[in-house]
XYZ file of C-alpha atoms in Angstrom:
734
model
C 1.796 -15.359 -32.787
C 2.197 -17.807 -29.882
C 2.839 -17.323 -26.170
C 4.636 -20.672 -25.736
C 7.188 -22.448 -27.926
C 8.956 -25.771 -27.397
C 12.303 -27.067 -28.614
C 13.863 -30.432 -27.750
C 17.644 -30.830 -27.524
C 19.773 -33.848 -28.383
C 19.506 -35.168 -24.813
C 15.729 -35.347 -25.056
C 15.079 -32.351 -22.813
C 12.263 -30.170 -24.141
C 12.555 -26.483 -23.281
C 9.123 -24.864 -23.187
C 9.592 -21.088 -23.396
C 6.925 -18.604 -22.298
C 7.294 -15.296 -24.121
C 4.210 -13.142 -24.656
C 4.710 -10.644 -27.474
C 4.368 -6.920 -26.742
C 4.513 -7.489 -22.966
C 7.424 -6.605 -20.710
C 6.345 -9.450 -18.421
C 4.456 -12.626 -19.263
C 0.774 -12.899 -18.337
C -1.426 -15.947 -18.735
C -4.096 -15.481 -21.379
C -6.780 -17.868 -22.639
C -4.710 -18.538 -25.752
C -1.580 -19.079 -23.662
C -3.359 -21.584 -21.454
C -4.508 -23.522 -24.521
C -1.000 -23.499 -26.016
C 0.565 -24.649 -22.748
C -1.851 -27.558 -22.529
C -1.174 -28.620 -26.119
C 2.612 -28.535 -25.680
C 2.491 -30.418 -22.386
C 0.417 -33.127 -24.083
C 2.956 -33.280 -26.926
C 5.886 -33.597 -24.529
C 4.228 -36.292 -22.426
C 3.217 -38.248 -25.513
C 6.597 -38.085 -27.273
C 8.901 -40.967 -26.340
C 11.902 -38.923 -27.480
C 11.230 -36.369 -24.744
C 12.853 -37.392 -21.435
C 11.787 -34.318 -19.478
C 10.650 -30.721 -19.735
C 12.020 -27.373 -18.590
C 9.485 -24.520 -18.474
C 11.106 -21.104 -18.524
C 10.629 -17.539 -19.749
C 11.910 -15.668 -22.752
C 11.824 -12.417 -20.760
C 15.032 -11.016 -19.358
C 14.780 -10.877 -15.577
C 11.266 -12.235 -15.100
C 9.187 -15.385 -15.427
C 5.597 -14.152 -15.233
C 3.501 -11.474 -13.606
C 0.091 -13.080 -13.246
C -3.101 -13.644 -15.164
C -4.590 -11.628 -18.002
C -7.946 -10.599 -16.532
C -9.498 -11.034 -19.969
C -9.166 -14.753 -19.244
C -11.642 -14.398 -16.366
C -13.919 -12.284 -18.554
C -13.938 -15.020 -21.209
C -14.780 -17.661 -18.609
C -17.812 -15.600 -17.598
C -18.868 -14.864 -21.174
C -18.606 -18.508 -22.278
C -21.192 -19.491 -19.667
C -23.861 -17.085 -20.904
C -26.420 -16.426 -18.184
C -24.465 -18.323 -15.517
C -21.097 -16.533 -15.094
C -20.386 -18.332 -11.809
C -20.566 -21.666 -13.609
C -18.200 -20.363 -16.274
C -15.695 -19.172 -13.688
C -15.808 -22.441 -11.756
C -15.453 -24.634 -14.819
C -12.703 -22.428 -16.245
C -10.815 -22.554 -12.942
C -11.146 -26.331 -12.831
C -9.659 -26.517 -16.345
C -6.613 -24.639 -15.039
C -6.433 -27.061 -12.116
C -6.644 -30.008 -14.504
C -3.765 -28.690 -16.612
C -1.520 -27.981 -13.621
C -2.406 -31.352 -12.120
C -1.437 -32.982 -15.438
C 1.950 -31.271 -15.178
C 2.279 -32.402 -11.563
C 1.460 -36.050 -12.325
C 3.457 -35.897 -15.590
C 2.102 -39.117 -17.059
C 2.903 -41.329 -14.048
C 0.822 -44.385 -13.252
C -1.875 -43.244 -10.804
C -1.435 -46.346 -8.624
C 2.311 -46.962 -8.621
C 3.252 -43.279 -9.092
C 5.948 -44.408 -11.516
C 6.695 -43.738 -15.174
C 6.270 -39.975 -15.149
C 8.489 -37.478 -16.927
C 10.326 -34.839 -14.879
C 8.954 -31.332 -15.468
C 10.823 -28.454 -13.831
C 10.625 -24.689 -13.923
C 13.421 -22.155 -14.303
C 12.708 -18.636 -13.051
C 14.999 -15.989 -14.595
C 13.515 -13.442 -12.189
C 10.178 -12.280 -10.814
C 7.396 -14.872 -10.527
C 4.098 -13.754 -9.011
C 0.475 -14.873 -9.166
C -0.062 -17.653 -11.666
C 3.578 -17.048 -12.532
C 4.310 -18.900 -9.283
C 1.275 -21.204 -9.246
C 2.498 -22.842 -12.471
C 6.008 -23.525 -11.099
C 4.506 -24.913 -7.874
C 2.894 -27.674 -9.965
C 6.251 -28.725 -11.438
C 8.622 -31.166 -9.759
C 11.413 -28.740 -8.939
C 11.809 -24.951 -9.117
C 15.154 -23.417 -10.049
C 15.669 -19.660 -9.740
C 18.391 -17.414 -11.075
C 20.582 -15.669 -8.524
C 18.765 -12.383 -9.131
C 18.395 -10.286 -5.937
C 15.998 -7.887 -7.701
C 13.517 -10.670 -8.464
C 10.388 -11.004 -6.357
C 8.560 -14.263 -5.763
C 5.139 -14.652 -4.163
C 1.367 -14.613 -4.416
C 0.123 -11.012 -4.070
C -3.488 -11.623 -5.175
C -4.926 -10.739 -1.761
C -3.736 -7.151 -2.315
C -6.216 -6.673 -5.142
C -9.198 -8.367 -3.533
C -8.846 -12.000 -4.620
C -6.677 -14.954 -3.572
C -4.551 -17.527 -5.441
C -7.102 -19.708 -7.211
C -4.997 -21.768 -9.629
C -3.829 -24.191 -6.954
C -1.464 -21.777 -5.241
C -3.462 -21.669 -2.023
C -3.730 -25.432 -1.672
C -0.132 -26.167 -2.703
C 1.373 -23.500 -0.446
C -0.437 -24.851 2.597
C 0.351 -28.482 1.790
C 3.975 -27.574 1.138
C 4.640 -25.270 4.098
C 1.799 -25.621 6.558
C -0.890 -23.032 7.300
C 1.186 -20.965 9.717
C 4.255 -20.641 7.488
C 2.100 -19.985 4.419
C -0.004 -17.247 6.039
C 2.329 -14.245 5.399
C 2.465 -15.155 1.713
C -1.239 -15.886 1.292
C -2.865 -13.417 3.688
C -0.420 -10.520 3.336
C 0.762 -11.032 -0.252
C 4.383 -11.068 0.909
C 6.944 -10.997 -1.909
C 10.510 -12.181 -1.304
C 13.838 -12.536 -3.092
C 14.924 -15.913 -4.517
C 17.223 -16.546 -1.540
C 14.404 -15.845 0.906
C 12.025 -18.005 -1.146
C 14.561 -20.832 -0.927
C 14.826 -20.465 2.850
C 11.040 -20.469 3.134
C 10.780 -23.660 1.105
C 8.873 -22.092 -1.783
C 11.517 -22.900 -4.397
C 14.157 -25.630 -4.457
C 17.386 -24.139 -5.777
C 19.047 -20.786 -6.527
C 21.787 -20.941 -9.124
C 24.032 -18.702 -11.202
C 23.163 -20.981 -14.133
C 19.683 -22.326 -13.385
C 19.150 -23.724 -16.897
C 22.240 -25.948 -16.583
C 21.217 -27.037 -13.084
C 17.689 -27.820 -14.279
C 18.958 -29.739 -17.296
C 21.194 -31.923 -15.130
C 18.392 -32.611 -12.641
C 15.906 -33.578 -15.351
C 18.309 -36.161 -16.793
C 19.078 -37.679 -13.376
C 15.622 -37.574 -11.749
C 14.143 -40.822 -10.432
C 10.480 -41.782 -10.081
C 10.513 -40.935 -6.381
C 11.769 -37.405 -7.156
C 8.586 -36.650 -9.087
C 6.058 -37.561 -6.389
C 4.764 -34.555 -4.464
C 4.508 -35.027 -0.686
C 0.697 -34.736 -0.789
C 0.516 -37.557 -3.328
C 2.766 -39.859 -1.283
C 1.355 -42.392 1.135
C 1.343 -41.266 4.751
C 1.491 -37.520 3.991
C 0.958 -35.256 6.990
C 0.440 -31.520 6.680
C 3.234 -29.443 8.266
C 1.974 -27.901 11.486
C -0.929 -30.322 11.774
C -4.389 -30.753 10.286
C -7.301 -28.634 11.565
C -8.484 -31.413 13.895
C -4.971 -32.162 15.223
C -4.175 -30.403 18.555
C -1.347 -28.352 17.006
C -3.285 -27.621 13.829
C -6.377 -26.645 15.793
C -4.480 -23.864 17.533
C -3.062 -22.681 14.206
C -6.453 -22.364 12.557
C -8.091 -20.745 15.571
C -5.258 -18.210 15.675
C -5.446 -17.631 11.921
C -9.141 -16.877 12.104
C -8.600 -14.352 14.880
C -5.688 -12.777 13.025
C -7.654 -12.414 9.789
C -10.633 -10.823 11.495
C -8.367 -8.572 13.536
C -6.610 -7.258 10.462
C -9.560 -7.063 8.078
C -12.381 -6.211 10.502
C -14.444 -8.613 8.444
C -14.810 -6.254 5.471
C -12.364 -7.953 3.082
C -14.181 -11.013 1.680
C -11.093 -12.468 -0.029
C -9.225 -13.065 3.229
C -12.165 -14.885 4.760
C -12.716 -16.950 1.603
C -9.039 -17.879 1.468
C -9.081 -19.052 5.070
C -12.230 -21.078 4.394
C -10.590 -22.729 1.372
C -7.513 -23.594 3.440
C -9.485 -24.937 6.410
C -11.953 -26.989 4.400
C -9.314 -28.161 1.939
C -7.033 -29.372 4.712
C -9.584 -31.975 5.796
C -9.892 -33.732 2.430
C -7.679 -35.275 -0.237
C -5.661 -33.019 -2.542
C -7.914 -33.169 -5.606
C -11.011 -32.416 -3.546
C -9.112 -29.546 -1.921
C -8.479 -28.085 -5.379
C -12.213 -28.227 -6.095
C -12.916 -26.449 -2.799
C -10.353 -23.801 -3.674
C -12.016 -23.323 -7.075
C -15.451 -22.900 -5.474
C -14.237 -20.254 -3.031
C -12.262 -18.565 -5.814
C -15.432 -18.393 -7.918
C -17.358 -17.084 -4.920
C -14.886 -14.250 -4.449
C -14.755 -13.370 -8.147
C -18.526 -12.944 -8.073
C -18.355 -10.642 -5.027
C -18.847 -6.947 -5.973
C -16.149 -5.925 -3.478
C -13.522 -8.055 -5.188
C -14.579 -6.819 -8.616
C -14.266 -3.218 -7.422
C -10.850 -3.841 -5.851
C -9.534 -5.514 -8.994
C -10.773 -2.623 -11.113
C -9.326 0.125 -8.893
C -6.160 -1.419 -7.465
C -5.108 -3.365 -10.534
C -6.672 -2.196 -13.788
C -7.179 1.508 -13.049
C -3.993 1.927 -11.035
C -1.957 0.301 -13.790
C -3.639 2.434 -16.468
C -2.851 5.659 -14.586
C 0.753 4.597 -14.047
C 1.114 3.887 -17.753
C -0.082 7.351 -18.744
C -3.829 6.999 -19.288
C -4.349 10.716 -18.648
C -1.079 11.996 -20.162
C -1.576 14.717 -22.796
C -1.234 13.297 -26.293
C 1.534 14.425 -28.605
C 3.931 15.693 -25.915
C 7.412 14.129 -26.236
C 9.195 12.346 -23.383
C 9.614 14.691 -20.416
C 11.656 12.551 -18.033
C 13.503 14.626 -15.444
C 17.281 14.817 -15.618
C 18.026 17.421 -12.949
C 15.603 18.370 -10.188
C 15.660 21.414 -7.945
C 13.949 21.062 -4.542
C 13.233 24.271 -2.646
C 13.006 23.670 1.086
C 14.864 20.912 2.946
C 12.222 20.228 5.587
C 10.357 16.954 5.970
C 8.636 17.162 2.562
C 11.649 18.482 0.656
C 13.931 15.862 2.195
C 11.451 13.105 1.306
C 11.104 14.334 -2.284
C 14.887 14.389 -2.561
C 15.136 10.818 -1.287
C 12.633 9.295 -3.725
C 14.182 11.246 -6.598
C 17.760 10.066 -6.050
C 16.426 6.523 -5.611
C 15.225 6.904 -9.207
C 18.697 8.074 -10.271
C 17.756 11.752 -10.665
C 20.308 14.458 -9.854
C 18.925 16.791 -7.146
C 19.839 20.291 -6.014
C 18.418 20.749 -2.500
C 18.025 24.406 -1.499
C 17.399 25.924 1.933
C 18.025 29.245 3.699
C 20.969 27.918 5.711
C 23.643 25.384 4.828
C 22.896 23.586 8.077
C 19.242 23.095 7.082
C 20.199 21.957 3.585
C 22.692 19.436 4.980
C 20.092 18.200 7.439
C 17.733 17.567 4.520
C 20.457 15.617 2.721
C 21.146 13.579 5.872
C 17.573 12.266 5.664
C 18.664 10.203 2.662
C 21.758 9.004 4.511
C 19.694 7.927 7.523
C 17.192 6.144 5.309
C 19.951 4.132 3.616
C 21.632 3.396 6.951
C 18.418 1.767 8.131
C 18.255 -0.177 4.870
C 21.836 -1.354 5.278
C 21.093 -2.526 8.830
C 18.156 -4.573 7.473
C 20.264 -5.782 4.523
C 17.907 -4.024 2.110
C 20.609 -1.657 0.836
C 24.389 -1.493 0.499
C 26.994 1.162 1.401
C 27.680 1.536 -2.328
C 24.034 2.382 -3.055
C 24.050 4.871 -0.194
C 27.127 6.668 -1.534
C 25.710 6.683 -5.067
C 22.476 8.267 -3.816
C 24.251 10.894 -1.722
C 26.484 11.665 -4.696
C 23.414 12.789 -6.633
C 22.472 15.420 -4.012
C 23.882 18.933 -3.942
C 22.758 20.574 -0.692
C 23.270 24.338 -0.852
C 21.908 27.824 -0.236
C 23.053 29.036 -3.660
C 20.180 29.492 -6.110
C 22.659 29.577 -9.000
C 23.062 25.820 -8.489
C 19.585 25.467 -9.999
C 20.913 26.360 -13.442
C 20.390 23.383 -15.718
C 17.379 22.029 -13.794
C 14.439 20.945 -15.933
C 11.992 20.648 -13.001
C 11.680 22.646 -9.779
C 9.561 21.450 -6.856
C 8.901 24.135 -4.256
C 8.280 22.802 -0.751
C 8.670 25.917 1.389
C 6.408 27.258 4.153
C 2.670 27.280 3.336
C 2.454 31.051 2.940
C 1.458 32.576 -0.418
C 3.843 35.519 0.036
C 6.818 33.277 0.828
C 6.025 31.050 -2.139
C 5.588 34.013 -4.484
C 8.921 35.505 -3.476
C 10.682 32.171 -3.978
C 9.028 31.642 -7.365
C 10.305 34.955 -8.692
C 13.830 34.493 -7.355
C 14.146 31.024 -8.834
C 12.661 31.923 -12.227
C 15.420 34.509 -12.599
C 17.965 31.659 -12.516
C 16.433 28.561 -14.101
C 16.247 27.839 -17.862
C 13.335 29.292 -19.832
C 11.854 25.843 -20.474
C 12.098 24.625 -16.864
C 8.808 23.505 -15.279
C 8.022 24.987 -11.854
C 5.872 22.955 -9.427
C 4.527 23.740 -5.976
C 4.069 21.025 -3.368
C 1.316 22.960 -1.606
C -1.418 20.819 -0.073
C -4.178 23.451 0.114
C -3.300 26.728 -1.635
C -4.919 27.195 -5.083
C -2.377 26.701 -7.866
C -3.938 29.356 -10.103
C -3.343 31.979 -7.401
C 0.227 30.824 -6.733
C 0.938 30.896 -10.479
C 0.262 34.637 -10.577
C 3.757 35.169 -9.160
C 5.203 33.359 -12.187
C 6.100 34.906 -15.523
C 5.535 31.489 -17.151
C 2.139 30.386 -15.933
C 1.799 27.722 -18.612
C 4.845 26.052 -17.003
C 3.515 26.307 -13.438
C 1.814 23.262 -11.874
C 1.033 21.645 -8.536
C 2.673 18.376 -7.456
C 1.174 17.405 -4.114
C 3.040 14.682 -2.244
C 1.627 12.903 0.780
C 3.615 12.394 3.965
C 5.840 10.498 4.494
C 6.872 10.841 0.864
C 8.884 7.620 0.671
C 5.968 5.516 1.965
C 2.908 7.083 0.372
C 2.091 5.752 -3.096
C 0.013 8.626 -4.477
C 1.023 11.955 -6.011
C -1.696 14.494 -6.827
C -0.926 16.691 -9.843
C -2.903 19.939 -10.012
C -3.521 21.915 -13.203
C -3.789 25.659 -12.665
C -6.014 27.803 -14.832
C -3.178 28.425 -17.309
C -1.116 25.250 -16.922
C -0.015 23.846 -20.288
C 0.176 20.258 -21.519
C 3.969 20.066 -21.313
C 3.878 20.872 -17.607
C 1.307 18.122 -17.061
C 3.376 15.640 -19.080
C 6.511 16.626 -17.163
C 4.817 16.034 -13.814
C 3.394 12.685 -14.954
C 6.708 11.476 -16.374
C 8.491 12.486 -13.164
C 5.960 10.625 -11.000
C 6.433 7.578 -13.176
C 10.204 7.855 -12.730
C 9.867 7.748 -8.940
C 7.453 4.797 -9.232
C 4.389 6.347 -7.686
C 0.808 6.534 -8.902
C -0.367 9.911 -10.264
C -3.776 11.501 -10.493
C -4.349 14.767 -12.363
C -7.022 17.176 -11.119
C -8.120 20.691 -11.920
C -7.446 23.493 -9.482
C -9.827 24.149 -6.597
C -9.424 24.781 -2.892
C -8.020 21.601 -1.253
C -7.795 19.990 -4.722
C -9.277 16.478 -4.485
C -7.673 14.494 -1.663
C -7.806 17.104 1.089
C -11.259 18.136 -0.087
C -12.456 14.676 0.991
C -10.159 14.077 3.980
C -11.002 17.320 5.809
C -14.769 16.639 6.008
C -13.959 13.122 7.326
C -11.839 14.578 10.127
C -14.348 17.348 10.821
C -17.260 14.913 11.021
C -15.421 12.990 13.711
C -14.881 16.211 15.667
C -18.546 17.200 15.208
C -19.675 13.919 16.690
C -17.490 14.432 19.768
C -19.145 17.815 20.336
C -22.521 16.066 20.064
C -21.557 13.686 22.870
C -20.631 10.677 20.733
C -17.865 8.634 22.373
C -14.575 9.050 20.439
C -14.002 5.292 20.625
C -17.301 4.724 18.801
C -16.294 7.232 16.115
C -12.868 5.711 15.455
C -13.975 2.090 15.668
C -16.921 2.749 13.360
C -14.389 3.895 10.745
C -12.082 0.932 11.307
C -15.002 -1.463 10.933
C -15.491 0.017 7.450
C -11.883 -0.732 6.558
C -10.300 2.679 7.155
C -6.738 2.356 8.502
C -7.397 4.915 11.253
C -10.465 6.700 12.514
C -10.916 10.474 12.155
C -10.104 11.249 15.798
C -6.823 9.339 15.698
C -6.027 10.805 12.268
C -6.363 14.324 13.696
C -3.794 13.494 16.384
C -1.437 11.948 13.816
C -1.534 14.949 11.451
C -1.474 17.487 14.348
C -4.300 19.525 15.796
C -2.634 22.883 15.168
C -2.508 22.058 11.444
C -6.278 21.548 11.535
C -6.695 24.888 13.324
C -4.485 26.621 10.777
C -6.449 25.170 7.854
C -9.737 26.211 9.466
C -8.571 29.812 9.926
C -7.151 30.064 6.408
C -10.307 28.598 4.876
C -12.522 30.937 6.860
C -10.448 33.925 5.765
C -10.694 32.859 2.130
C -14.409 31.983 2.136
C -15.692 34.739 4.392
C -19.398 34.469 5.170
C -19.685 31.330 3.031
C -17.518 29.394 5.478
C -19.561 26.560 7.116
C -18.592 27.196 10.743
C -19.386 24.505 13.299
C -18.731 23.508 16.900
C -16.007 21.213 15.519
C -13.863 24.316 14.896
C -14.329 25.397 18.508
C -13.192 21.962 19.687
C -10.023 22.179 17.588
C -9.266 25.757 18.697
C -9.824 24.772 22.343
C -7.412 21.825 22.050
C -4.872 24.143 20.410
C -5.167 26.651 23.256
C -4.541 23.862 25.775
C -1.369 22.902 23.917
C -2.792 19.477 23.122
C -1.516 19.369 19.549
C -1.568 15.631 18.969
C 1.083 12.940 18.892
C 3.918 15.417 18.285
C 3.233 17.091 21.656
C 2.370 13.765 23.355
C -1.031 15.220 24.189
C -4.122 15.515 22.040
C -7.356 13.588 21.739
C -5.264 10.764 23.187
C -2.990 10.462 26.205
C 0.584 9.357 25.405
C 3.464 7.904 27.389
C 7.000 9.297 27.268
C 7.784 7.266 24.154
C 4.773 8.674 22.301
C 2.646 5.541 22.546
C -1.116 6.072 22.790
C -2.557 5.275 26.209
C -6.233 5.870 25.549
C -8.568 8.776 24.847
C -8.097 11.916 26.907
C -10.904 11.998 29.448
C -10.663 15.781 29.769
C -12.778 16.127 26.607
C -15.780 14.940 28.565
C -15.639 17.973 30.829
C -16.435 20.234 27.883
C -18.289 17.713 25.730
C -19.801 15.028 27.996
C -20.860 11.714 26.488
C -24.531 11.529 25.609
C -26.577 9.070 27.646
C -27.779 7.428 24.452
C -25.132 6.743 21.815
C -26.071 6.638 18.120
C -26.364 3.390 16.181
C -23.150 2.148 14.612
C -24.680 2.317 11.120
C -25.564 5.999 11.560
C -22.012 6.871 12.605
C -20.598 4.904 9.681
C -22.967 6.508 7.185
C -22.011 9.986 8.351
C -18.294 9.241 8.014
C -18.706 7.567 4.629
C -21.167 9.921 2.972
C -19.363 13.082 4.055
C -16.404 11.890 1.963
C -18.122 10.327 -1.039
C -20.359 13.357 -1.565
C -17.249 15.526 -1.873
C -15.930 13.081 -4.463
C -19.193 13.414 -6.415
C -19.052 17.226 -6.184
C -15.439 17.164 -7.370
C -16.543 15.163 -10.410
C -19.577 17.395 -10.932
C -17.458 20.573 -10.825
C -14.751 19.222 -13.121
C -12.052 19.005 -10.446
C -11.969 15.279 -11.104
C -11.640 14.610 -14.808
C -11.561 10.808 -14.685
C -13.460 8.624 -12.223
C -10.533 6.210 -12.103
C -8.496 8.943 -10.452
C -11.255 9.531 -7.918
C -11.210 5.920 -6.754
C -7.494 5.187 -6.981
C -6.609 8.541 -5.419
C -8.918 7.941 -2.459
C -7.513 4.500 -1.664
C -3.837 5.384 -2.091
C -4.092 8.939 -0.757
C -5.864 8.468 2.550
C -6.784 4.798 2.757
C -10.432 5.108 1.805
C -11.996 1.671 2.504
C -9.960 -0.314 -0.072
C -12.509 -3.160 -0.091
C -15.005 -0.758 -1.700
C -12.823 0.104 -4.695
C -13.069 3.807 -3.796
C -15.861 6.332 -3.178
C -17.424 6.209 -6.637
C -17.207 2.426 -6.796
C -18.863 2.290 -3.373
C -21.764 4.399 -4.633
C -22.116 1.998 -7.562
C -22.099 -0.883 -5.095
C -24.949 0.471 -2.959
C -26.767 1.948 -5.978
C -27.326 5.604 -6.790
C -31.078 5.488 -5.964
C -30.379 4.307 -2.407
C -27.478 6.761 -2.066
C -29.713 9.707 -2.975
C -32.397 8.512 -0.561
C -29.869 8.160 2.269
C -28.510 11.649 1.532
C -31.993 13.088 2.039
C -32.317 11.353 5.402
C -28.878 12.490 6.562
C -29.503 16.069 5.411
C -32.805 16.196 7.291
C -31.101 15.033 10.482
C -27.622 16.572 10.287
C -27.672 19.463 7.848
C -26.813 20.661 4.337
C -23.359 19.099 4.149
C -25.222 15.862 3.287
C -27.341 17.476 0.561
C -27.542 15.229 -2.482
C -25.521 16.694 -5.381
C -27.512 17.369 -8.552
C -25.393 14.872 -10.467
C -26.150 12.072 -8.014
C -29.848 12.997 -7.973
C -30.002 12.851 -11.777
C -28.178 9.520 -11.921
C -30.454 8.080 -9.231
C -33.529 9.045 -11.256
C -32.079 7.269 -14.295
C -30.796 4.291 -12.318
C -27.275 4.960 -13.610
C -23.967 3.882 -12.084
C -20.803 5.989 -12.204
C -18.816 3.424 -14.156
C -21.694 3.163 -16.597
C -22.048 6.888 -17.172
C -18.386 7.873 -16.935
C -16.682 4.737 -18.233
C -13.287 6.045 -19.386
C -12.787 3.255 -21.920
C -16.183 3.927 -23.524
C -15.430 7.645 -23.650
C -12.065 6.925 -25.260
C -13.680 4.697 -27.889
C -16.285 7.336 -28.668
């Protein structure tokens, strides 16, 4: 079975079709690369072939990137020197794409080449765009749903098959930066305006065919191969280019805080490559690409944000043998912020929704959230009035519980009070079908306890969304003590419908995500009570790659919510509750009415528009800054270890059932240092022996919350890593 086939028509135009079997989107494998090279050689060596069109056999897409097994083979082929294997393998890709680019032309006269073009039926990302960039002209179908770009930076690497060098030479460093440094994906029309592709057509194959037959020698010469080429925006040593590269360096460090190696490596490849000829620039790109592939941070990011995330989205933890459970009609109880958000993402997936609230006014207000969302999309030309009306047509906003008849999934998003939830559960179960699954969107209340109000506990489950629902990528599914497989499958299939990433955890107080987030927030508050400057606390977190520090996060999520959680936890745990001065700080802020951003007063001062103006100096009256501030590393270790130890305990106690979910859930759920690959990957990175040793030091200085879990202690003694001991693929094979 081949990935590429070639057929030549009567006009001498060879159509080289990329169609990988058993894949919804093409990916470049080792075998595919070999086949492509062989067919290109055949086309260039056949006098009957006048030109080549490279296209896809997939409906609506060209290609989605590289098969990571290709990188694994490059490493394996080099034996004890994987870096050499990666570099040489990357240079082979460069050689093939350069062969396509030069197309048999005389190296001195740049004449006599054969036109090679690319036709994109739809989405082209990663090497699926790097290949077209090496051709002489790119034609794209008029497909608004298609996305074109180079998103590699999002998973810890950068375009290494010539994409970095060609983008910069084609567009200039400044224009290329959003695509290279942010992984920006655009529609074909936007790609045309940006200069990435050359033509958008309703019949791109016909347009490509005509161009191939009429192309002249001059049409085949890339700007960087032509005499007198000058880089758009200026070279690094040109006055204009100098300012661009200085600004780019500042921008990269500002956004990454220096903890994302791929961004820095990409910028180095661009800067160094811009000062040499094109072929040398490709070699520089390959060296930096190899460097980043050998970096443990990039390996961890690829594993968590690409391999593991994709596996979870495709049902890696779905119960076996349960038939398709896709949701047809959803009931949402509660039209507040969470219920309205759940409704929005559900109708975007084409699911019929019944939105219930106590008053018709509240229910209508929840429905209007979808209308407002689409209005904003229409204003930005991201949506149409027709799509808005179709979405609103799927929503029935009402107070009548009888409207829930026919629902196959209920998601309860009412007030976080066990009595209120229990009452609602019983009322709704009296109306819904016997086989309907009932889910609670609670963020902290144990599912097993909530399920006691249900007469069908095997059909009761937790589906914890993060706020705002439409923006957050993670959904945490919680199995109660009696939850059955069909309920789990239903929740997973629903999450897949709404295009989010699921993790499945066993029931415990705070589940998994909040179990780790709350200690992070509390540790920040503890440090303030110890006299640590809040700016040091927040910036220490940001310098580790967290999107916001714990002090700012408390203001964003609201201080009264923290106080409420503390009281509820204390009531539930009794004498076992680990009280601290951090609670007193939160209660004091609550008493003062400083509830965070929503009240325009919290740990920060705010202006009338709600913009932060700096830390509130009034904290120093109660908790003055210490004369000697702790070392940055100590602050960072406290913030990091207080989270990762909870992740280890969750795994140890069986709350986490798959380490992939622990890492992916942490990154997508609360932004845990993405460069690390997640808490368990981070422990593997620093080594379990060192982690256990550091726990002992932190416990001695700061208390039992840093006590080394037995599991970590045992693994440290054996020198084990988490992905060695709990490798899900190895467990599956066994």
